CSV table of C-alpha atoms in Angstrom, one decimal:
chain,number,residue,atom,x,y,z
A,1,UNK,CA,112.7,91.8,65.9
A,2,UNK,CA,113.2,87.9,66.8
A,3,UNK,CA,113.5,85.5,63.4
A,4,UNK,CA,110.3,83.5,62.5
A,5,UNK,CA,110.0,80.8,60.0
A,6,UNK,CA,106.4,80.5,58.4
A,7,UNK,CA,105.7,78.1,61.1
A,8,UNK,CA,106.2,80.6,63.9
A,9,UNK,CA,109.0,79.8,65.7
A,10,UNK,CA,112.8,80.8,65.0
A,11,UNK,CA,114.0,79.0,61.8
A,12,UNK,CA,115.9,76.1,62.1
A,13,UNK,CA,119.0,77.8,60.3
A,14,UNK,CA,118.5,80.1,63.3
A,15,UNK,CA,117.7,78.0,66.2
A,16,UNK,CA,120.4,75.8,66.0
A,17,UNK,CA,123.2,78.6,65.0
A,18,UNK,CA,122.5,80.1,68.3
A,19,UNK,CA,121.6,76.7,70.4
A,20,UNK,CA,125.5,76.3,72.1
A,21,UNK,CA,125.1,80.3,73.5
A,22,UNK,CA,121.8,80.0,74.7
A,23,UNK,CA,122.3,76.3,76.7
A,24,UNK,CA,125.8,76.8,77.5
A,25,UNK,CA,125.0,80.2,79.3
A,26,UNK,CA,122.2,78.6,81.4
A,27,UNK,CA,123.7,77.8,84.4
A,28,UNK,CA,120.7,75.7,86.0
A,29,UNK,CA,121.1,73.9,82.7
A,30,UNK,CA,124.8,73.1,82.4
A,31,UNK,CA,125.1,72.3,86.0
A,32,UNK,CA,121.8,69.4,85.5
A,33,UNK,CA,123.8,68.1,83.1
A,34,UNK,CA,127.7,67.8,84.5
A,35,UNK,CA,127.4,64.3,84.5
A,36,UNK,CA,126.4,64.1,80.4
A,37,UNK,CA,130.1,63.5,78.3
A,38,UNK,CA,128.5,62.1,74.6
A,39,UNK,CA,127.1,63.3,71.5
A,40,UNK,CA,123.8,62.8,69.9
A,41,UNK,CA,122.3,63.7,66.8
A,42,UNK,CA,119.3,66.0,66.1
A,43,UNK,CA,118.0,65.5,62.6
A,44,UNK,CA,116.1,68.5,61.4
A,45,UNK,CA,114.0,67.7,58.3
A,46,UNK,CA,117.1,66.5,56.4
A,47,UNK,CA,119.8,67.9,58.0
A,48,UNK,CA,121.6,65.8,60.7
A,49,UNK,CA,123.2,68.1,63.4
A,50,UNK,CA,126.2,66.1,65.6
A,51,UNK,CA,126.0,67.8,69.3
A,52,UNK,CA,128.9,67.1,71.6
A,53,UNK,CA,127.9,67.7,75.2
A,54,UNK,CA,130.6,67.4,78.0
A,55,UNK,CA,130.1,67.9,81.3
A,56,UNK,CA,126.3,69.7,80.2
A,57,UNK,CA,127.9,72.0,78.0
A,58,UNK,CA,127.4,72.1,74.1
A,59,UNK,CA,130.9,71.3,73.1
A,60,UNK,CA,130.5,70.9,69.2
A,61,UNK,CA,127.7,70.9,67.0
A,62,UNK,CA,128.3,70.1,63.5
A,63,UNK,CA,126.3,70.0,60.6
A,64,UNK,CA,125.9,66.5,58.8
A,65,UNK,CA,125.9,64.4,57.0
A,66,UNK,CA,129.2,63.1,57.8
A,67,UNK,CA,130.1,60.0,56.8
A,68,UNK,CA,130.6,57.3,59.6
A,69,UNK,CA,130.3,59.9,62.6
A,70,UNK,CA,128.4,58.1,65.4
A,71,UNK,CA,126.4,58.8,68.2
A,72,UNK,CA,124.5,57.8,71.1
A,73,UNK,CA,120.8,58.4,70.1
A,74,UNK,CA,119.3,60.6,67.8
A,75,UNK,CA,115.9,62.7,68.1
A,76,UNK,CA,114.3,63.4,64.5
A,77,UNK,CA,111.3,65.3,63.1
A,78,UNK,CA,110.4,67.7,60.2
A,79,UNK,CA,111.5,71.1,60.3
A,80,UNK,CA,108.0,72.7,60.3
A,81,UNK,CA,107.9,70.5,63.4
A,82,UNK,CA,110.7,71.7,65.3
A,83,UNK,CA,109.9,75.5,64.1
A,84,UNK,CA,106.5,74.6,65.4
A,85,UNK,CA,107.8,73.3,68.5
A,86,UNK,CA,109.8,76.3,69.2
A,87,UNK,CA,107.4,78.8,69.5
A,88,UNK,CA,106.9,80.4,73.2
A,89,UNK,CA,103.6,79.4,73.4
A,90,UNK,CA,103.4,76.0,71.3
A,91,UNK,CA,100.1,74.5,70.4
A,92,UNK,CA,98.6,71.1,71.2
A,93,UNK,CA,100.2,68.2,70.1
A,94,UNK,CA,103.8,70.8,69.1
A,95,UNK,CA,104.6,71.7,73.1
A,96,UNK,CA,106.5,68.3,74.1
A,97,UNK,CA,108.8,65.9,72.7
A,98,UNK,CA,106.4,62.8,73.4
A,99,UNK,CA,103.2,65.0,72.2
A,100,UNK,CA,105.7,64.8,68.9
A,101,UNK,CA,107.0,61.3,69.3
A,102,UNK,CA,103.2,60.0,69.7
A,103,UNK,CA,101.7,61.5,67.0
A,104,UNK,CA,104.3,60.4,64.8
A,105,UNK,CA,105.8,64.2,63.9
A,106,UNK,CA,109.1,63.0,65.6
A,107,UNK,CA,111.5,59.6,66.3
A,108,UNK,CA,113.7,58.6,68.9
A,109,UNK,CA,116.4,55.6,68.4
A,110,UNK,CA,119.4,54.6,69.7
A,111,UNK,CA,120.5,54.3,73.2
A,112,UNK,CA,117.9,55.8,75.1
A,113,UNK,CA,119.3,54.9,78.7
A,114,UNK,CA,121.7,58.1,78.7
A,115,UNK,CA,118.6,60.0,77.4
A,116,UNK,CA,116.1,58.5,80.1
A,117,UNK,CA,118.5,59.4,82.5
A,118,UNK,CA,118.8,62.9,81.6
A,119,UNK,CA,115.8,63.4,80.5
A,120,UNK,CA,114.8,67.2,81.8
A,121,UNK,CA,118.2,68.1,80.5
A,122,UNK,CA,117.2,67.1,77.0
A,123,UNK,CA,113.8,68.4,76.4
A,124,UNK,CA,115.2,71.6,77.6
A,125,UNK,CA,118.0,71.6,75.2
A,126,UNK,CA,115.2,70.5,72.9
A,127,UNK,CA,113.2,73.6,73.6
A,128,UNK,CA,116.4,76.1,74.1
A,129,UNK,CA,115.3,78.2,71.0
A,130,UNK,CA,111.8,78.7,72.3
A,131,UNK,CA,114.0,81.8,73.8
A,132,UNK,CA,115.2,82.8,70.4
A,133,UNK,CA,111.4,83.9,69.8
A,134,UNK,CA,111.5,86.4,72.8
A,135,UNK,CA,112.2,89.8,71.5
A,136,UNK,CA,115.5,90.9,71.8
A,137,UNK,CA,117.1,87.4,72.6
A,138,UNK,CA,120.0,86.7,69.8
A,139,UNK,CA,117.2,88.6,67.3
B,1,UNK,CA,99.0,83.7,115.2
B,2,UNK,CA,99.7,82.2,111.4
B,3,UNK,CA,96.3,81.7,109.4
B,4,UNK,CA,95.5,77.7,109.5
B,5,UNK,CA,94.2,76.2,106.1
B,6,UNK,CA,90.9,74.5,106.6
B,7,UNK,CA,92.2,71.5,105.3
B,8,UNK,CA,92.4,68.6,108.0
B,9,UNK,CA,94.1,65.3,107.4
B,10,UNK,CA,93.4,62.3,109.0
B,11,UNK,CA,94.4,58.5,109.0
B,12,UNK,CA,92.7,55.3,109.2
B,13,UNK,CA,92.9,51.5,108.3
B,14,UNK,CA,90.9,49.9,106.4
B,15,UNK,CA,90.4,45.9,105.0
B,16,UNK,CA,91.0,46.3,101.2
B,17,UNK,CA,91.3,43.5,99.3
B,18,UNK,CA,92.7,41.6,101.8
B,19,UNK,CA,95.5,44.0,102.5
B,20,UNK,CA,95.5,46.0,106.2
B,21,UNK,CA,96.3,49.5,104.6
B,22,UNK,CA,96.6,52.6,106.4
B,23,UNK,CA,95.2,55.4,104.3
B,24,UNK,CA,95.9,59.2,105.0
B,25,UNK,CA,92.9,61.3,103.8
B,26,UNK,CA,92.2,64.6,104.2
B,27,UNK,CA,89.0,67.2,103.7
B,28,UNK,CA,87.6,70.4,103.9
B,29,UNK,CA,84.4,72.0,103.4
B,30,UNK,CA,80.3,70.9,104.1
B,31,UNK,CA,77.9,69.4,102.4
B,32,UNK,CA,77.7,67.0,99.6
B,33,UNK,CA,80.7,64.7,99.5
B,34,UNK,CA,82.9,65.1,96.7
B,35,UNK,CA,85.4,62.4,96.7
B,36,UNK,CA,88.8,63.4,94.7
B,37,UNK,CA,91.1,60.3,93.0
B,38,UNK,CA,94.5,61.6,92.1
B,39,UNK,CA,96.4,60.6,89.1
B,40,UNK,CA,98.6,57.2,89.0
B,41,UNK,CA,101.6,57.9,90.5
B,42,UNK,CA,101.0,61.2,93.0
B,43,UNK,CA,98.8,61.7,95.6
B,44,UNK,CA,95.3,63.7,97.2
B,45,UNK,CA,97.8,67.1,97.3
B,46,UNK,CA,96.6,67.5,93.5
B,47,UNK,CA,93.1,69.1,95.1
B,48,UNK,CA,94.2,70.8,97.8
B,49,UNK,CA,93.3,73.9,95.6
B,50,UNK,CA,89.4,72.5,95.7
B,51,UNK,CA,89.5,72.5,99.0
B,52,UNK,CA,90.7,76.3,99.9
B,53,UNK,CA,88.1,77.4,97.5
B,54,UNK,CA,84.3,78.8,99.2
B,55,UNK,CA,82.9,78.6,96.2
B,56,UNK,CA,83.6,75.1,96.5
B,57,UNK,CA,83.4,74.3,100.3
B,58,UNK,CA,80.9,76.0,101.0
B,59,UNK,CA,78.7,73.4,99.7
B,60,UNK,CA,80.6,70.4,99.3
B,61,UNK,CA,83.1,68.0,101.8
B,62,UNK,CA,86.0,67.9,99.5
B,63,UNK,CA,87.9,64.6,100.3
B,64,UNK,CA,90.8,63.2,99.0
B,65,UNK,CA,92.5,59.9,100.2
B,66,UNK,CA,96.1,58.8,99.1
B,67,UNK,CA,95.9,55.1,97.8
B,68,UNK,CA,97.8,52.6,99.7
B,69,UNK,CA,102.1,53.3,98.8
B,70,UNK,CA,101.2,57.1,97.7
B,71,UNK,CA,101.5,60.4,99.8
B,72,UNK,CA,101.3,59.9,103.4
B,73,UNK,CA,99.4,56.4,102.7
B,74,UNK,CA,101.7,53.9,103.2
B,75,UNK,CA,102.9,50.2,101.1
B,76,UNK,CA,101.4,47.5,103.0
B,77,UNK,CA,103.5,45.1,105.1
B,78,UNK,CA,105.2,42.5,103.0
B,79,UNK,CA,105.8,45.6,100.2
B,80,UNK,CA,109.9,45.0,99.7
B,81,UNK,CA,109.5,41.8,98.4
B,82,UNK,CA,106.8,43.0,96.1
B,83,UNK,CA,106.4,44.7,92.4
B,84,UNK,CA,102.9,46.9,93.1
B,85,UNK,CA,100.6,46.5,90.1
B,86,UNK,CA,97.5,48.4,90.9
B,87,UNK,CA,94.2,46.3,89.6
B,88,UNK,CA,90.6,47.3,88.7
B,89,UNK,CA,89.2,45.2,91.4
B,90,UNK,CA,91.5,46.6,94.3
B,91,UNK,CA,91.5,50.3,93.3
B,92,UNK,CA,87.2,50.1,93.2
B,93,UNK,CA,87.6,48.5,96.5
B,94,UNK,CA,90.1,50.9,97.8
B,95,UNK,CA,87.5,53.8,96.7
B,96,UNK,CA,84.0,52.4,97.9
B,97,UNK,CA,86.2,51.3,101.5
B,98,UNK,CA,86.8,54.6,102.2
B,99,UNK,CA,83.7,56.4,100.7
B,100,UNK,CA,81.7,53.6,103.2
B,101,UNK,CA,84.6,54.1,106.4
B,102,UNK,CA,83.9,57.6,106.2
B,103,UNK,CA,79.8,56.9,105.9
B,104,UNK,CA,79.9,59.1,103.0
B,105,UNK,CA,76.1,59.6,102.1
B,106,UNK,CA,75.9,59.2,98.2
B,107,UNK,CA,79.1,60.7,96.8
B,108,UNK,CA,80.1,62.3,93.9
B,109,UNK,CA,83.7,60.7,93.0
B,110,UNK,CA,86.1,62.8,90.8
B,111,UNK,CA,88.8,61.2,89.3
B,112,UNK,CA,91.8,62.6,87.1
B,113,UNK,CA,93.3,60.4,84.7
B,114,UNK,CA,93.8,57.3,86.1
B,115,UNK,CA,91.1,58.5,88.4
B,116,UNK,CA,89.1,59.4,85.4
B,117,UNK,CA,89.1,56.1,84.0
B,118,UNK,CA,88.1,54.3,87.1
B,119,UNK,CA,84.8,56.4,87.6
B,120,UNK,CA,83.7,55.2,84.1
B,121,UNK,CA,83.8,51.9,86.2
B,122,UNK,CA,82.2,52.9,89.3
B,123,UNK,CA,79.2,54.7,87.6
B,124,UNK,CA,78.3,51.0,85.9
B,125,UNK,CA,79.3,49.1,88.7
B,126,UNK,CA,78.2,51.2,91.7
B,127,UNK,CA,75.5,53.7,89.7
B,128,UNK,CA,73.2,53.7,93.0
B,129,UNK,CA,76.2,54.2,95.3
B,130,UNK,CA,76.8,57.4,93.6
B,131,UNK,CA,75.4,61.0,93.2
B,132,UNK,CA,77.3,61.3,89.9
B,133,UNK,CA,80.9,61.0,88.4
B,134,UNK,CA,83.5,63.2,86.9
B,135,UNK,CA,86.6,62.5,85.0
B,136,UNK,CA,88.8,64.7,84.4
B,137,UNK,CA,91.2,63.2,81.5
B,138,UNK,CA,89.1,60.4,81.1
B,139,UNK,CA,88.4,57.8,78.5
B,140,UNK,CA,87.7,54.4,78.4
B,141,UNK,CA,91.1,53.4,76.5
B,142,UNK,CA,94.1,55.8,75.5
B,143,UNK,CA,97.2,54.6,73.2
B,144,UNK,CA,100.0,53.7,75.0
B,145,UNK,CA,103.3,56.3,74.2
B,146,UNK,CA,106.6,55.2,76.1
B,147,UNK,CA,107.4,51.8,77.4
B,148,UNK,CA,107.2,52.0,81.1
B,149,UNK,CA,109.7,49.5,81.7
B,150,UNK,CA,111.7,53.1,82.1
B,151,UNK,CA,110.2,54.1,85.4
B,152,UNK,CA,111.7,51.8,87.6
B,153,UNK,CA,115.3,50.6,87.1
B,154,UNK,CA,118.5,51.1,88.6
B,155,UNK,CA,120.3,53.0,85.9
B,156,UNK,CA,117.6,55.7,85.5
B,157,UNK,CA,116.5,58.5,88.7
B,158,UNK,CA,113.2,56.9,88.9
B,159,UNK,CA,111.5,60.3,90.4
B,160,UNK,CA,113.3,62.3,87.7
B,161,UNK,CA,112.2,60.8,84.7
B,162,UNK,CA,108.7,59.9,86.3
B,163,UNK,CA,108.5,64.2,85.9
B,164,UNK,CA,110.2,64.5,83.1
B,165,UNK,CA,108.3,61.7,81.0
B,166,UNK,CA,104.6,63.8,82.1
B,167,UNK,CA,106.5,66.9,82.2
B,168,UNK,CA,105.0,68.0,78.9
B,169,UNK,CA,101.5,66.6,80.0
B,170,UNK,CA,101.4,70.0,81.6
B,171,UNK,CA,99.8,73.0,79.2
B,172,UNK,CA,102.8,75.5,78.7
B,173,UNK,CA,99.9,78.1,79.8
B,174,UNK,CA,100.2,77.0,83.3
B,175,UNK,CA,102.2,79.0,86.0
B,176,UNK,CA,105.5,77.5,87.1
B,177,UNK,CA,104.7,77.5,90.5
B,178,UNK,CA,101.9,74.9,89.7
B,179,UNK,CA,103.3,73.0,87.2
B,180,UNK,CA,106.6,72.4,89.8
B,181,UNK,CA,104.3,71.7,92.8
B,182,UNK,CA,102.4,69.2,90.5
B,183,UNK,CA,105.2,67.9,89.2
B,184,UNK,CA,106.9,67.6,92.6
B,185,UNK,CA,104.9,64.8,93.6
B,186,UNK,CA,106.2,62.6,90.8
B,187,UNK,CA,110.0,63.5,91.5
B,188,UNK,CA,108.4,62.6,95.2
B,189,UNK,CA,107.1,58.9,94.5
B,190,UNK,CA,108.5,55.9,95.9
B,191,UNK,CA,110.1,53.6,93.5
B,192,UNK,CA,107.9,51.8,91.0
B,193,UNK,CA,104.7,53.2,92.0
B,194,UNK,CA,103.9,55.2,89.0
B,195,UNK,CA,105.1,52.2,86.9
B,196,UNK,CA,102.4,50.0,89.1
B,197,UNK,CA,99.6,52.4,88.4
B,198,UNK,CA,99.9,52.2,84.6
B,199,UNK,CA,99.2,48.2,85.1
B,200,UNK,CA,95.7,49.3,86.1
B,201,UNK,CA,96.0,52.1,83.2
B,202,UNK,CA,97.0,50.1,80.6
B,203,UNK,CA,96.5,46.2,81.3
B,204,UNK,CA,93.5,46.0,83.3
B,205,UNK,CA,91.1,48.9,82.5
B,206,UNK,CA,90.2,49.1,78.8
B,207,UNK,CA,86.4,49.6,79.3
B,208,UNK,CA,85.7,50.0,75.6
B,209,UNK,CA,83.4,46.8,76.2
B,210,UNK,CA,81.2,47.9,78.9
B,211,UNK,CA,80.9,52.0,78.9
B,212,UNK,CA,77.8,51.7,76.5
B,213,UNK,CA,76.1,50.0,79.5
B,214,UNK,CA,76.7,53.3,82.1
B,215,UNK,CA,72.9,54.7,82.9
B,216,UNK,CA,73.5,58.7,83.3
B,217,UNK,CA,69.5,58.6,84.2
B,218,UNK,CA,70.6,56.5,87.5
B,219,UNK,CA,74.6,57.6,88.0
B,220,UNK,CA,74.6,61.2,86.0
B,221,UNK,CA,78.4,61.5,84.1
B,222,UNK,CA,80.6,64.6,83.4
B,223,UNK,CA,83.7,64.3,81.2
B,224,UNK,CA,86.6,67.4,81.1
B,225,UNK,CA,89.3,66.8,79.6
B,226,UNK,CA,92.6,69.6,79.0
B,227,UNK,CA,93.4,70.4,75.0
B,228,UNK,CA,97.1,70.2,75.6
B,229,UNK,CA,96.7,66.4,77.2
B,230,UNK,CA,98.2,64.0,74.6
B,231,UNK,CA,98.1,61.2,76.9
B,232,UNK,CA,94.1,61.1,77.5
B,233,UNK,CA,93.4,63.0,74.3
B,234,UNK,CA,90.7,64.9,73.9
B,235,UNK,CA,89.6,62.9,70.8
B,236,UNK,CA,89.6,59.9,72.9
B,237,UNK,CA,87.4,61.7,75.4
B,238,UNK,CA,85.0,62.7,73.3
B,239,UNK,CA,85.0,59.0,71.8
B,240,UNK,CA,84.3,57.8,75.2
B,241,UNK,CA,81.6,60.4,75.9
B,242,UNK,CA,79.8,59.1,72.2
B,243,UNK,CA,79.4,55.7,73.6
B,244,UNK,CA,78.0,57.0,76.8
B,245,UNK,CA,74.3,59.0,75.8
B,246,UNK,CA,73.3,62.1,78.5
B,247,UNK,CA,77.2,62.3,79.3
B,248,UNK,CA,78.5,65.7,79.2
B,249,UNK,CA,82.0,66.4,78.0
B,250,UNK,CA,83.6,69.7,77.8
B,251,UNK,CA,87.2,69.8,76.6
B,252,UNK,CA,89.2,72.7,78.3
B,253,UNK,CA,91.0,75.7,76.9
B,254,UNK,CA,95.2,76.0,78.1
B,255,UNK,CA,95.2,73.1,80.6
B,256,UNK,CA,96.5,69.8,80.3
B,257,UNK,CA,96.3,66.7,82.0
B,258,UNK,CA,96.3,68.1,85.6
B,259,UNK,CA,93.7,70.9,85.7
B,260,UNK,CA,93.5,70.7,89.4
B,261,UNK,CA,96.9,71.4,90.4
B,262,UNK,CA,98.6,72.6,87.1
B,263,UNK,CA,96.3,75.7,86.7
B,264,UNK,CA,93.5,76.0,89.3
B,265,UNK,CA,92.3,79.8,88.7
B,266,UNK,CA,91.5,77.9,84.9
B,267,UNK,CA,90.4,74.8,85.9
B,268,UNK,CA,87.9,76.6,88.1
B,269,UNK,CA,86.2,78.1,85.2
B,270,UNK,CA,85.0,74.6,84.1
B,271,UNK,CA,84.4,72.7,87.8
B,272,UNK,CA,82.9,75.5,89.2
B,273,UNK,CA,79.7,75.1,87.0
B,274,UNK,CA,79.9,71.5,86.7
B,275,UNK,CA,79.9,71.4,90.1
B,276,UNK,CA,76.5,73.6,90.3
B,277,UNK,CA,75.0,71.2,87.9
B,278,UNK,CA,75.7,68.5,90.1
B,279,UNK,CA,74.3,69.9,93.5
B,280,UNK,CA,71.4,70.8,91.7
B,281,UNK,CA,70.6,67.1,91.2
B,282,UNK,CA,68.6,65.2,93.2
């Protein structure tokens, strides 16, 4: 049986323990994002998560804080949010980053031009652990 | 010998707001006109779905034109030392030249999003001209949510992030083959063309002022709008359809803000009897 959290998707323990297998062994994935060499930071609920990516792979992801690590941009949102946002079949207003940005449930800052540019890479990374959900995927 | 699609395209020029602009269109079916608006920044392929239906062309001529610098319409001379910002005044133009070009007798015009917001326009401005309007993802104002300014500049694919910014305007419901092929014809747009829709979208369209005045007695008004579209909410189509008495709004069930092309077998279980409504009226 897959992991859920109350909120239906994977947990965010979960989801982000398993993000570097699932993006780094979709191919399609890596290869949209050979041109990607930075880290960013994905706060989840209070937990900031520092994600190298080179060359579209997930190089390092460590869990924060740590004091003065930088990064490019960050993506942030509540953890119900993100385990909301992770379910296969998400429900209005939890099934895109900007559906999330807009109503407030998550934040974007930094320097968005490396983000903008690569932006179906991201929301994909963003959704990776939708596949946690599936049956039989990491479970 | 392949099967041909009854779909025929065709092009013509037309006078429209003091612009010589060649616009393709294309059709299919008989009967009452139904004239199709796509959304800001594609083109008329979003209803080619419409027009391969029987239940559909059997009794209406399904048209859809591409606006002047979309699809197979092209930018008007003069357009590389231009920045296109699409206006209220030229895209109602644009819509009545061809609906008069092609002697259309009393049309219904259906609009999706941007489209949508137009024909709240058209059925104040032109009530007579028209049979009656529908907007899909409609309303007379929507919140803004990204700064466009990231559509159209050098250091960004302007086709990629155009897809990947309405990407998620697409209800997860919807099959992959229609939610690429919709989104294909924003990785497809010439450069800054989406972003010049959105100044008709956002800077010269809020009809918050003037959608109170729409008579559905003379120009009859039908509102759909997809529960997963967070761009043209729901809640801001239904606020629209409260200021607007005899419209009729209906908000859809695992589409999003491209019924037409993101999900047709769905879509059709909401058009198909709006469209009966409509060719019952007189």
């Amino acid at each position: 049986m897959a992991k859920r959290s109350t909120a239906g998707g994977p947990p965010a323990s979960h989801a982000i323990e398993h993000l570097a297998d699932i993006v780094n062994a979709d191919q399609p994935l890596v290869h949209r994002g050979r041109f990607i060499d930075l880290q960013w930071l994905w706060q989840i609920g209070e937990v900031p998560y520092f994600i190298s990516i080179q060359r579209g792979m997930i190089l390092e992801l460590v869990r924060g804080p740590v004091l003065m690590r930088s990064h490019v941009f960050a993506i942030r949102g509540a953890q119900e949010s993100w385990e909301r946002f992770w379910v296969p079949m998400p429900r209005p207003g939890f099934h895109d980053l900007f559906a999330m940005t807009k109503s407030g449930r998550a934040s974007i800052d930094g320097n968005l031009q490396p983000l903008m540019a690569n932006l179906r890479y991201f929301k994909e990374v963003l959704a990776a652990p939708r596949k946690l959900a599936e049956d039989g995927h990491h479970g | 010998m392949v099967e041909l699609e009854p779909i025929v395209g065709r092009y013509m020029t037309l006078q429209i707001g003091g612009r010589s602009c060649r616009i393709y269109f294309e059709e299919a079916g008989s009967g009452i006109p139904l004239l199709c608006l796509h959304t800001a920044g594609a083109d008329g392929r979003q209803f080619r779905h419409l027009m391969l239906d029987p239940a559909i062309t059997a009794r209406y001529r399904v048209i859809a034109f591409d606006l002047p610098w979309h699809g197979k319409s092209l930018p008007w001379e003069g357009y590389e030392v231009e920045d296109y910002a699409l206006t209220t005044d030229f895209y109602t133009a644009a819509i009545m030249g061809v609906a008069n070009a092609l002697e259309l007798d009393r049309p219904v015009v259906m609009g999706c999003s941007m489209g949508g917001r137009i024909v709240l326009h058209l059925a104040h401005a032109h009530a007579d001209d028209l049979r009656a309007v529908i907007g899909l993802e409609a309303a007379d104002h929507q919140q803004p949510w990204y700064d466009t300014e990231w559509l159209n500049r050098p250091d960004v694919h302007g086709g990629e992030v155009c897809a990947a910014m309405i990407s998620g305007l697409v209800a997860p419901q919807s099959p992959d083959r229609y939610r690429w092929e919709t989104l294909w014809g924003y990785l497809s747009s010439g450069p800054g063309v989406f972003r010049g829709d959105l100044h008709f979208y956002r800077a010269d369209s809020d009809f918050r002022d003037r959608v109170h005045l729409i008579d559905t007695t003379r120009c009859p008004v039908f509102l759909l709008t997809g529960e997963y579209d967070f761009s043209c909410t729901p809640a801001d189509t239904l606020r629209t359809a409260k200021d607007i008495p005899g419209v009729e709004a209906e908000i859809m069930e695992d589409l999003g803000h491209f019924p037409m092309s993101e999900n047709p077998e769905k879509f059709r279980e909401y058009i198909l009897p709006v469209l009966d409504r409509v060719a019952r009226l007189k």
